[in-house]
């Protein structure tokens, strides 16, 4: 068990439906700082697709705009994603060795590039997680 995170592209308009037509852009495992960044964005956007009375950011699709992805790129490059704790989230994403962190940053930046390309091509970019 643990934090599994996904980024998808879709042309579906309603992200709350159960049967979305999705193509995977990225997958992460226990990248708690990225999840914390996305959770903060979800709050800033007014908790879209919230499930019932829960304000837990889990299994909730979050659409990412071009502006969101550009802000994420800055946060990756500046190492300003928030420290995020959770039982299933693993250790701090920034605690790894330097070479590993370079690979994580490279993967994250590739996601941003691919997400921006998908938006340019008429897709929605969606982040989702499950823990």
PDB file of N, CA, C and O in Angstrom, residues 2 13 27 30 34 40 42 44-45 53 56-57 59 63 82 88 90 93 104 106 117 121 124:
ATOM      1  N   UNK A   2       0.338   2.298  -0.513  1.00  0.00           N
ATOM      2  CA  UNK A   2       1.075   3.543  -0.518  1.00  0.00           C
ATOM      3  C   UNK A   2       0.477   4.519  -1.496  1.00  0.00           C
ATOM      4  O   UNK A   2      -0.553   4.254  -2.115  1.00  0.00           O
ATOM      5  N   UNK A  13     -15.039  15.941 -21.244  1.00  0.00           N
ATOM      6  CA  UNK A  13     -15.330  17.248 -20.648  1.00  0.00           C
ATOM      7  C   UNK A  13     -15.645  17.154 -19.160  1.00  0.00           C
ATOM      8  O   UNK A  13     -15.295  18.027 -18.397  1.00  0.00           O
ATOM      9  N   UNK A  27       3.438   8.395 -14.152  1.00  0.00           N
ATOM     10  CA  UNK A  27       3.101   7.631 -12.953  1.00  0.00           C
ATOM     11  C   UNK A  27       4.210   7.866 -11.928  1.00  0.00           C
ATOM     12  O   UNK A  27       5.397   7.835 -12.269  1.00  0.00           O
ATOM     13  N   UNK A  30       4.809   7.343  -4.306  1.00  0.00           N
ATOM     14  CA  UNK A  30       5.233   7.980  -3.053  1.00  0.00           C
ATOM     15  C   UNK A  30       6.099   9.221  -3.260  1.00  0.00           C
ATOM     16  O   UNK A  30       7.072   9.438  -2.551  1.00  0.00           O
ATOM     17  N   UNK A  34       5.317  16.208  -4.514  1.00  0.00           N
ATOM     18  CA  UNK A  34       4.481  16.493  -5.680  1.00  0.00           C
ATOM     19  C   UNK A  34       3.009  16.386  -5.304  1.00  0.00           C
ATOM     20  O   UNK A  34       2.193  17.228  -5.689  1.00  0.00           O
ATOM     21  N   UNK A  40      -2.319  21.324  -2.550  1.00  0.00           N
ATOM     22  CA  UNK A  40      -2.442  22.775  -2.342  1.00  0.00           C
ATOM     23  C   UNK A  40      -3.141  23.436  -3.521  1.00  0.00           C
ATOM     24  O   UNK A  40      -3.980  24.332  -3.339  1.00  0.00           O
ATOM     25  N   UNK A  42      -5.329  22.001  -5.489  1.00  0.00           N
ATOM     26  CA  UNK A  42      -6.736  21.603  -5.378  1.00  0.00           C
ATOM     27  C   UNK A  42      -7.475  22.537  -4.425  1.00  0.00           C
ATOM     28  O   UNK A  42      -8.576  22.998  -4.724  1.00  0.00           O
ATOM     29  N   UNK A  44      -6.545  25.656  -3.610  1.00  0.00           N
ATOM     30  CA  UNK A  44      -6.579  26.980  -4.233  1.00  0.00           C
ATOM     31  C   UNK A  44      -7.693  27.081  -5.272  1.00  0.00           C
ATOM     32  O   UNK A  44      -8.296  28.139  -5.459  1.00  0.00           O
ATOM     33  N   UNK A  45      -7.987  25.975  -5.951  1.00  0.00           N
ATOM     34  CA  UNK A  45      -9.016  25.959  -6.991  1.00  0.00           C
ATOM     35  C   UNK A  45     -10.420  25.764  -6.416  1.00  0.00           C
ATOM     36  O   UNK A  45     -11.382  25.672  -7.169  1.00  0.00           O
ATOM     37  N   UNK A  53     -18.569  15.124   1.943  1.00  0.00           N
ATOM     38  CA  UNK A  53     -18.115  16.090   2.942  1.00  0.00           C
ATOM     39  C   UNK A  53     -16.617  16.018   3.202  1.00  0.00           C
ATOM     40  O   UNK A  53     -16.087  16.763   4.002  1.00  0.00           O
ATOM     41  N   UNK A  56     -10.379  15.370   1.952  1.00  0.00           N
ATOM     42  CA  UNK A  56      -9.150  14.618   1.765  1.00  0.00           C
ATOM     43  C   UNK A  56      -8.866  14.524   0.280  1.00  0.00           C
ATOM     44  O   UNK A  56      -9.729  14.123  -0.498  1.00  0.00           O
ATOM     45  N   UNK A  57      -7.671  14.892  -0.111  1.00  0.00           N
ATOM     46  CA  UNK A  57      -7.284  14.858  -1.518  1.00  0.00           C
ATOM     47  C   UNK A  57      -6.810  13.458  -1.858  1.00  0.00           C
ATOM     48  O   UNK A  57      -5.622  13.151  -1.814  1.00  0.00           O
ATOM     49  N   UNK A  59      -8.098  10.147  -4.609  1.00  0.00           N
ATOM     50  CA  UNK A  59      -9.015   9.647  -5.651  1.00  0.00           C
ATOM     51  C   UNK A  59      -9.886  10.769  -6.206  1.00  0.00           C
ATOM     52  O   UNK A  59     -11.072  10.575  -6.487  1.00  0.00           O
ATOM     53  N   UNK A  63      -7.881  18.805 -12.754  1.00  0.00           N
ATOM     54  CA  UNK A  63      -7.437  19.288 -14.057  1.00  0.00           C
ATOM     55  C   UNK A  63      -6.316  20.305 -13.876  1.00  0.00           C
ATOM     56  O   UNK A  63      -6.393  21.201 -13.032  1.00  0.00           O
ATOM     57  N   UNK A  82       6.117  21.507  -1.338  1.00  0.00           N
ATOM     58  CA  UNK A  82       6.014  21.457   0.125  1.00  0.00           C
ATOM     59  C   UNK A  82       6.303  20.076   0.713  1.00  0.00           C
ATOM     60  O   UNK A  82       5.965  19.050   0.129  1.00  0.00           O
ATOM     61  N   UNK A  88       0.881   6.734   4.308  1.00  0.00           N
ATOM     62  CA  UNK A  88       1.132   5.971   3.094  1.00  0.00           C
ATOM     63  C   UNK A  88       2.053   6.693   2.103  1.00  0.00           C
ATOM     64  O   UNK A  88       2.250   6.228   1.000  1.00  0.00           O
ATOM     65  N   UNK A  90       5.352   7.628   2.287  1.00  0.00           N
ATOM     66  CA  UNK A  90       6.783   7.364   2.226  1.00  0.00           C
ATOM     67  C   UNK A  90       7.598   8.487   2.842  1.00  0.00           C
ATOM     68  O   UNK A  90       7.078   9.402   3.454  1.00  0.00           O
ATOM     69  N   UNK A  93      10.414  13.313  -0.295  1.00  0.00           N
ATOM     70  CA  UNK A  93      10.904  13.204  -1.674  1.00  0.00           C
ATOM     71  C   UNK A  93      12.266  13.869  -1.868  1.00  0.00           C
ATOM     72  O   UNK A  93      12.999  13.513  -2.779  1.00  0.00           O
ATOM     73  N   UNK A 104      14.531  12.132 -10.652  1.00  0.00           N
ATOM     74  CA  UNK A 104      13.140  12.468 -10.318  1.00  0.00           C
ATOM     75  C   UNK A 104      12.772  13.806 -10.946  1.00  0.00           C
ATOM     76  O   UNK A 104      11.711  13.946 -11.576  1.00  0.00           O
ATOM     77  N   UNK A 106      14.113  15.254 -13.508  1.00  0.00           N
ATOM     78  CA  UNK A 106      14.077  15.080 -14.960  1.00  0.00           C
ATOM     79  C   UNK A 106      12.737  14.469 -15.396  1.00  0.00           C
ATOM     80  O   UNK A 106      12.129  14.931 -16.364  1.00  0.00           O
ATOM     81  N   UNK A 117       2.315  19.983 -23.999  1.00  0.00           N
ATOM     82  CA  UNK A 117       2.079  19.545 -25.383  1.00  0.00           C
ATOM     83  C   UNK A 117       0.651  19.005 -25.540  1.00  0.00           C
ATOM     84  O   UNK A 117      -0.032  19.290 -26.517  1.00  0.00           O
ATOM     85  N   UNK A 121      -2.439  20.391 -27.853  1.00  0.00           N
ATOM     86  CA  UNK A 121      -3.100  19.523 -28.823  1.00  0.00           C
ATOM     87  C   UNK A 121      -4.584  19.303 -28.531  1.00  0.00           C
ATOM     88  O   UNK A 121      -5.226  18.459 -29.163  1.00  0.00           O
ATOM     89  N   UNK A 124      -7.253  17.737 -22.106  1.00  0.00           N
ATOM     90  CA  UNK A 124      -7.182  18.154 -20.717  1.00  0.00           C
ATOM     91  C   UNK A 124      -6.102  17.306 -20.072  1.00  0.00           C
ATOM     92  O   UNK A 124      -5.934  16.129 -20.404  1.00  0.00           O
TER      93      UNK A 124
END
